[in-house]
Short mmCIF file of C-alpha atoms and ligand atoms in Angstrom, two decimals:
data_model
loop_
_atom_site.label_atom_id
_atom_site.label_comp_id
_atom_site.label_asym_id
_atom_site.label_seq_id
_atom_site.Cartn_x
_atom_site.Cartn_y
_atom_site.Cartn_z
CA MET G 1 -93.24 116.01 28.68
CA ASN G 2 -91.06 112.92 28.83
CA ILE G 3 -87.50 114.08 29.44
CA THR G 4 -84.68 111.73 28.48
CA GLY G 5 -80.94 111.71 28.91
CA THR G 6 -80.62 112.91 25.33
CA HIS G 7 -82.61 116.06 26.15
CA VAL G 8 -80.29 116.77 29.08
CA ALA G 9 -77.18 116.14 26.99
CA TYR G 10 -78.41 118.45 24.21
CA LEU G 11 -79.30 121.16 26.74
CA HIS G 12 -75.61 121.18 27.61
CA THR G 13 -74.45 120.90 24.01
CA CYS G 14 -76.63 123.29 22.00
CA LYS G 15 -80.11 124.62 22.77
CA ARG G 16 -80.93 124.74 19.07
CA LYS G 17 -80.07 121.06 18.77
CA LEU G 18 -82.32 120.36 21.75
CA TRP G 19 -85.22 122.21 20.15
CA LEU G 20 -84.78 120.51 16.75
CA PHE G 21 -84.55 117.06 18.32
CA ALA G 22 -87.50 117.57 20.66
CA ASN G 23 -89.66 118.95 17.87
CA GLY G 24 -89.33 115.82 15.82
CA ILE G 25 -86.47 116.72 13.52
CA GLN G 26 -84.21 113.75 14.18
CA MET G 27 -81.21 113.16 12.01
CA GLU G 28 -78.91 111.42 14.48
CA TYR G 29 -79.57 107.94 13.17
CA THR G 30 -78.30 108.78 9.73
CA SER G 31 -75.14 110.33 11.09
CA ASP G 32 -71.95 108.34 10.50
CA ILE G 33 -70.53 109.84 13.66
CA VAL G 34 -73.39 108.56 15.77
CA ALA G 35 -73.23 105.17 14.04
CA ASP G 36 -69.53 105.12 14.78
CA GLY G 37 -70.26 105.86 18.43
CA LYS G 38 -72.74 103.02 18.65
CA LEU G 39 -70.14 100.73 17.11
CA VAL G 40 -67.61 101.71 19.75
CA ALA G 41 -70.15 101.00 22.49
CA GLU G 42 -71.17 97.69 20.97
CA THR G 43 -67.71 96.34 20.25
CA THR G 44 -65.75 97.59 23.23
CA TYR G 45 -67.54 95.70 25.96
CA LEU G 46 -68.95 92.60 24.38
CA ASP G 47 -69.61 90.85 27.69
CA ARG G 48 -71.55 93.77 29.14
CA SER G 49 -74.99 92.27 28.68
CA ARG G 50 -74.04 89.35 30.91
CA LYS G 51 -72.88 91.55 33.77
CA TYR G 52 -75.29 94.45 33.68
CA THR G 53 -78.98 95.13 33.47
CA GLU G 54 -80.65 97.39 30.94
CA LEU G 55 -82.94 99.69 32.86
CA ALA G 56 -85.83 101.78 31.55
CA ILE G 57 -87.34 104.02 34.17
CA ASP G 58 -89.26 107.33 34.08
CA GLY G 59 -88.49 107.85 30.40
CA ILE G 60 -84.75 107.29 30.63
CA LYS G 61 -82.92 104.20 29.40
CA ILE G 62 -79.72 103.06 31.03
CA ASP G 63 -77.88 100.48 28.95
CA PHE G 64 -75.56 99.16 31.64
CA PHE G 65 -76.66 99.22 35.27
CA ASN G 66 -74.86 97.21 37.92
CA VAL G 67 -77.77 96.48 40.25
CA LYS G 68 -75.66 95.05 43.07
CA ASP G 69 -73.30 98.02 43.35
CA LYS G 70 -75.82 100.61 42.08
CA ILE G 71 -73.42 101.83 39.40
CA VAL G 72 -74.52 103.30 36.07
CA HIS G 73 -71.99 102.71 33.29
CA GLU G 74 -71.98 104.92 30.24
CA VAL G 75 -69.73 104.32 27.24
CA LYS G 76 -68.83 107.32 25.10
CA LYS G 77 -66.98 107.27 21.81
CA SER G 78 -65.80 110.83 22.25
CA ASP G 79 -62.11 111.58 22.45
CA LYS G 80 -62.71 114.15 25.14
CA VAL G 81 -64.61 114.33 28.42
CA GLU G 82 -67.63 116.58 27.85
CA VAL G 83 -69.83 118.51 30.29
CA ALA G 84 -72.89 117.08 28.52
CA HIS G 85 -71.81 113.51 29.32
CA VAL G 86 -71.43 114.30 33.00
CA ALA G 87 -74.78 116.16 33.09
CA GLN G 88 -76.54 113.22 31.45
CA LEU G 89 -75.09 110.84 34.01
CA LYS G 90 -76.04 113.12 36.91
CA TYR G 91 -79.57 113.18 35.50
CA TYR G 92 -79.70 109.39 35.38
CA LEU G 93 -78.56 109.21 39.01
CA SER G 94 -81.24 111.74 40.00
CA VAL G 95 -83.96 109.66 38.35
CA LEU G 96 -82.71 106.59 40.22
CA VAL G 97 -82.79 108.46 43.53
CA ARG G 98 -86.32 109.73 42.81
CA ASN G 99 -87.27 106.09 42.42
CA GLY G 100 -85.88 105.04 45.77
CA ILE G 101 -82.35 103.94 44.91
CA VAL G 102 -80.03 105.27 47.61
CA ASP G 103 -76.57 106.65 46.78
CA PRO G 104 -76.12 105.46 43.21
CA LYS G 105 -72.84 106.09 41.43
CA GLY G 106 -71.83 106.49 37.84
CA VAL G 107 -68.87 105.99 35.61
CA ILE G 108 -68.38 107.26 32.08
CA GLU G 109 -65.97 105.15 30.10
CA TYR G 110 -64.05 106.56 27.17
CA PRO G 111 -62.54 103.59 25.30
CA ARG G 112 -60.67 105.83 22.86
CA LEU G 113 -59.10 107.83 25.67
CA LYS G 114 -58.64 104.77 27.86
CA GLN G 115 -60.07 106.97 30.59
CA LYS G 116 -62.90 106.82 33.09
CA GLU G 117 -64.81 109.65 34.72
CA TYR G 118 -66.41 108.79 38.07
CA VAL G 119 -69.47 110.55 39.48
CA GLU G 120 -70.44 110.11 43.13
CA TRP G 121 -73.97 110.92 44.24
CA ASN G 122 -74.57 114.42 45.61
CA ASP G 123 -77.99 115.64 46.81
CA GLU G 124 -77.48 118.81 44.76
CA PHE G 125 -78.05 116.70 41.63
CA LEU G 126 -81.78 116.60 42.46
CA LEU G 127 -82.02 120.38 42.34
CA GLN G 128 -79.96 120.53 39.15
CA ALA G 129 -82.15 117.88 37.54
CA LYS G 130 -85.29 119.88 38.32
CA GLN G 131 -83.72 123.07 36.92
CA TRP G 132 -82.67 121.26 33.75
CA GLU G 133 -86.15 119.81 33.31
CA ASP G 134 -87.72 123.28 33.66
CA GLU G 135 -85.23 124.77 31.21
CA ILE G 136 -85.76 121.95 28.70
CA CYS G 137 -89.56 122.39 28.84
CA LEU G 138 -89.24 126.13 28.27
CA ILE G 139 -86.95 125.70 25.27
CA VAL G 140 -88.76 122.89 23.48
CA GLN G 141 -92.25 124.27 24.03
CA SER G 142 -91.29 127.60 22.54
CA ASP G 143 -92.49 128.29 18.99
CA ILE G 144 -89.11 129.76 18.20
CA CYS G 145 -86.13 127.61 17.38
CA PRO G 146 -83.04 129.01 19.15
CA SER G 147 -80.50 130.72 16.91
CA ILE G 148 -77.35 129.07 15.63
CA VAL G 149 -74.48 129.47 18.02
CA LYS G 150 -71.36 128.79 16.02
CA LYS G 151 -69.39 126.21 17.89
CA GLY G 152 -66.58 123.80 17.22
CA ILE G 153 -69.04 120.96 17.54
CA CYS G 154 -71.21 122.13 14.62
CA LYS G 155 -69.10 120.36 12.00
CA SER G 156 -69.72 116.99 13.64
CA CYS G 157 -73.38 117.70 14.44
CA SER G 158 -76.05 115.81 12.53
CA TYR G 159 -77.96 119.08 12.04
CA TYR G 160 -75.00 120.79 10.38
CA GLU G 161 -76.50 120.90 6.90
CA LEU G 162 -79.85 122.03 8.26
CA CYS G 163 -78.26 124.87 10.21
CA TYR G 164 -75.74 126.00 7.62
CA ILE G 165 -77.42 125.19 4.33
CA ALA G 166 -78.16 128.87 3.67
CA GLU G 167 -74.47 129.65 4.07
CA VAL G 168 -73.19 126.98 1.64
S1 SF4 D 201 -75.05 122.50 13.80
FE1 SF4 D 201 -74.34 123.73 15.55
S2 SF4 D 201 -75.98 125.26 15.84
FE2 SF4 D 201 -76.82 123.63 14.57
S3 SF4 D 201 -77.84 122.26 16.00
FE3 SF4 D 201 -75.77 121.47 15.65
S4 SF4 D 201 -74.52 122.31 17.28
FE4 SF4 D 201 -76.40 123.50 17.21
#
C-alpha cells in the first residue's frame, strides 16, 4: 500500500476519516474549508516556487523542500498547532532519511497564527513511521469502517454529512 502524508495526518485526526479516505470515499476537494486552506497556502508565499523544490518520493509529495539546507516547509491554514501536522512532517522527514538524506529538518508555518513550529530530526521518527504505517495498513485493510468518535473537529470535517446524516 502506498502511504502518504495524508494517511498519517488522518491517523492522528480520526481513524474513521482515514478509513473513508483510503477506501476511495474522498470529499476533501469539495470542502470549502480545504479550498480555503489551499488558498492560504497559495497566496501566502507567492515566491515559494522560486526558492524551493517540489519533491515526490516514495509516495509522498513535499511542496516546498529547501534542498541546500534540507528543510521541509509545510504551510497550514489552521489557527492552531495540531498533532497531526507534526506527525505528517515527522513522516516526511523519515521518508527522506530512508532515501539517504541525512539530518533533515522541518518547519510548519501557520500564516494565520503568525507562528512557526520547528521539527529537528530524531532517529526515533523512523520507528514511529514504521508503527504508523503498520497501524494505517491494519485500519484501511479492515472490512469494517471505524465508528464515529464525536470530536470538535467533526463540524469542519468534509465527511460530516456522511457521518451524521442519520442524526439530522
Ligand atoms: S465527521 Fe468526525 S467521525 Fe466522521 S470522519 Fe470526520 S472527524 Fe471522523
